[in-house]
Amino acid sequence: MSEPPAMPYPQLSNASLDTTICVQPVDEYGQAREGYISAERPLTIYLDKREILTLMTMGSQPELLVLGWLRNQNLITELVQLKAIQVDWETESVAVTTFQGVEGLDEKLGRKTVTTGCGQGTMFGNLMDRLDQLQLPAVTVQQSQLYDTLHALTEYNEIYRRAGAVHGCALCAGTDILSFVEDVGRHNAVDTIAGHMWLHGIVGGDKLFYTTGRLTSEMVIKVAQMGVPVLLSRSGVTEMGLALAKKLGVILIARAKGRHFLVYNGVERVVFDAMPRRVEADA
């Protein structure tokens, strides 16, 4: 019997690094204390030997980060285009090789937007041209589901609790946390999850995306590109983030903590089935 054809996955290195570094800061009493800080390392992307960009990352899942970044930048649209993604921390670089090059690469790299992402996120090409092609499912989300998801997420944020200085992002299916990633920038975390989804063929139409960071235009665009219709954050919303959520049909929920949240877009698709009891002010 002949062997089944190989899956069209690129060859990926396995170059994960420790995400925290042990240090000894001195407290207000002049006493040394052992503690941890978040790692932050430069990783320069070379696409077919051409230098593209340097990302600052903890380096926990660098191959998935680069894979998701390439997809979200629309530089690579099909896995079969990619031959390999090889990370080398000695040179602080990652070599991405394709089979036939990237069509229109000069034009895509010539149009660059520096976003508000931590560490200055960057998006190449014309952002708005790609948005008209996005179609998200008109799902509904239950208030009780939001509470259950937030409760499930309390078990995560391990690096933040240990060292701080990071953002966390999660891909959720109900209370199932399919992927949780922490990094020094929220754009890195969302790109890593995008890479995980792409590599494993995970669709986003029935998922919810959670982030600890603010909901900027970049976050809304990337989540919409991943096909996820619900975006939840414990932080706030920017003006352009809200405008794009309205344009793309993303349910936008922010300031979510405990049993409190604010729906900025898509309130007609939120089912209020678990409203908390109002606390009356003292007379």
CSV table of C-alpha atoms in Angstrom, one decimal, residues 54-176:
chain,number,residue,atom,x,y,z
A,54,THR,CA,12.5,42.8,13.8
A,55,LEU,CA,9.9,41.6,16.4
A,56,MET,CA,10.5,41.9,20.1
A,57,THR,CA,9.2,38.7,21.8
A,58,MET,CA,9.7,36.4,24.8
A,59,GLY,CA,10.4,33.6,22.4
A,60,SER,CA,8.1,31.0,23.8
A,61,GLN,CA,6.7,29.9,20.4
A,62,PRO,CA,8.7,31.8,17.8
A,63,GLU,CA,7.8,29.6,14.8
A,64,LEU,CA,4.0,30.0,15.4
A,65,LEU,CA,4.5,33.8,16.0
A,66,VAL,CA,6.3,34.2,12.6
A,67,LEU,CA,3.8,32.0,10.9
A,68,GLY,CA,0.8,34.0,12.2
A,69,TRP,CA,2.6,37.3,11.5
A,70,LEU,CA,3.1,36.3,7.9
A,71,ARG,CA,-0.6,35.3,7.5
A,72,ASN,CA,-1.9,38.4,9.2
A,73,GLN,CA,0.3,40.7,7.1
A,74,ASN,CA,-1.1,38.9,4.0
A,75,LEU,CA,2.5,38.2,2.9
A,76,ILE,CA,1.8,34.5,2.8
A,77,THR,CA,-1.8,33.3,2.1
A,78,GLU,CA,-1.3,29.5,1.7
A,79,LEU,CA,0.7,27.0,3.8
A,80,VAL,CA,1.9,25.3,0.6
A,81,GLN,CA,3.8,28.4,-0.3
A,82,LEU,CA,6.1,27.9,2.7
A,83,LYS,CA,9.1,25.6,2.6
A,84,ALA,CA,10.5,26.3,6.1
A,85,ILE,CA,10.6,28.6,9.2
A,86,GLN,CA,13.9,28.2,11.0
A,87,VAL,CA,14.7,30.2,14.1
A,88,ASP,CA,18.3,30.8,15.2
A,89,TRP,CA,18.7,32.6,18.5
A,90,GLU,CA,22.5,32.8,18.2
A,91,THR,CA,21.9,35.3,15.4
A,92,GLU,CA,18.5,36.5,16.7
A,93,SER,CA,17.0,35.8,13.4
A,94,VAL,CA,14.4,33.6,11.6
A,95,ALA,CA,14.9,32.4,8.1
A,96,VAL,CA,11.6,32.0,6.2
A,97,THR,CA,11.9,30.3,2.8
A,98,THR,CA,9.2,29.9,0.2
A,99,PHE,CA,9.1,27.6,-2.8
A,100,GLN,CA,8.4,30.3,-5.4
A,101,GLY,CA,8.9,33.7,-3.7
A,102,VAL,CA,6.2,36.2,-2.7
A,103,GLU,CA,4.3,37.9,-5.5
A,104,GLY,CA,4.2,41.7,-5.2
A,105,LEU,CA,6.5,41.7,-2.1
A,106,ASP,CA,8.0,45.1,-2.9
A,107,GLU,CA,4.6,46.7,-3.2
A,108,LYS,CA,3.4,45.2,0.1
A,109,LEU,CA,6.5,46.2,2.0
A,110,GLY,CA,6.4,49.7,0.5
A,111,ARG,CA,3.1,50.5,2.3
A,112,LYS,CA,3.6,50.3,6.1
A,113,THR,CA,1.4,51.3,9.0
A,114,VAL,CA,3.0,51.6,12.5
A,115,THR,CA,0.2,50.7,14.9
A,116,THR,CA,-0.4,51.3,18.6
A,117,GLY,CA,0.7,47.7,19.5
A,118,CYS,CA,3.1,47.4,22.5
A,119,GLY,CA,6.6,47.6,21.1
A,120,GLN,CA,5.1,49.3,18.0
A,121,GLY,CA,3.2,46.8,15.9
A,122,THR,CA,3.5,47.1,12.2
A,123,MET,CA,1.2,46.1,9.4
A,124,PHE,CA,2.2,46.0,5.8
A,125,GLY,CA,0.2,46.7,2.6
A,126,ASN,CA,-3.0,48.6,2.4
A,127,LEU,CA,-5.1,47.7,5.5
A,128,MET,CA,-8.4,48.9,4.2
A,129,ASP,CA,-8.2,47.1,0.9
A,130,ARG,CA,-8.3,43.8,2.6
A,131,LEU,CA,-11.2,44.5,4.9
A,132,ASP,CA,-13.9,44.5,2.2
A,133,GLN,CA,-13.2,40.8,1.6
A,134,LEU,CA,-13.8,39.7,5.2
A,135,GLN,CA,-17.1,38.2,6.1
A,136,LEU,CA,-17.8,37.1,9.7
A,137,PRO,CA,-20.7,34.9,10.8
A,138,ALA,CA,-23.5,36.8,12.6
A,139,VAL,CA,-23.3,34.8,15.8
A,140,THR,CA,-24.9,35.5,19.2
A,141,VAL,CA,-23.2,35.3,22.5
A,142,GLN,CA,-24.8,34.7,25.9
A,143,GLN,CA,-24.0,36.7,29.0
A,144,SER,CA,-23.7,33.5,31.0
A,145,GLN,CA,-21.1,32.2,28.5
A,146,LEU,CA,-19.0,35.4,28.9
A,147,TYR,CA,-19.0,34.9,32.7
A,148,ASP,CA,-18.1,31.2,32.3
A,149,THR,CA,-15.3,32.0,29.9
A,150,LEU,CA,-13.8,34.7,32.1
A,151,HIS,CA,-13.9,32.3,35.1
A,152,ALA,CA,-12.1,29.7,33.0
A,153,LEU,CA,-9.4,32.2,32.1
A,154,THR,CA,-8.5,32.9,35.7
A,155,GLU,CA,-6.4,29.7,35.7
A,156,TYR,CA,-4.1,31.3,33.1
A,157,ASN,CA,-1.8,34.4,33.0
A,158,GLU,CA,1.0,32.4,34.6
A,159,ILE,CA,3.8,34.6,33.3
A,160,TYR,CA,2.0,37.7,34.3
A,161,ARG,CA,1.5,36.5,37.8
A,162,ARG,CA,5.2,35.5,38.0
A,163,ALA,CA,6.9,38.4,36.3
A,164,GLY,CA,4.3,40.9,35.0
A,165,ALA,CA,5.1,43.1,31.9
A,166,VAL,CA,3.2,40.9,29.4
A,167,HIS,CA,-0.1,40.6,27.6
A,168,GLY,CA,-2.2,37.5,27.3
A,169,CYS,CA,-4.5,36.3,24.5
A,170,ALA,CA,-6.7,33.3,24.3
A,171,LEU,CA,-8.8,31.4,21.7
A,172,CYS,CA,-11.9,30.1,23.4
A,173,ALA,CA,-14.7,27.7,22.4
A,174,GLY,CA,-17.1,28.2,25.3
A,175,THR,CA,-15.2,27.5,28.5
A,176,ASP,CA,-12.6,25.5,26.6
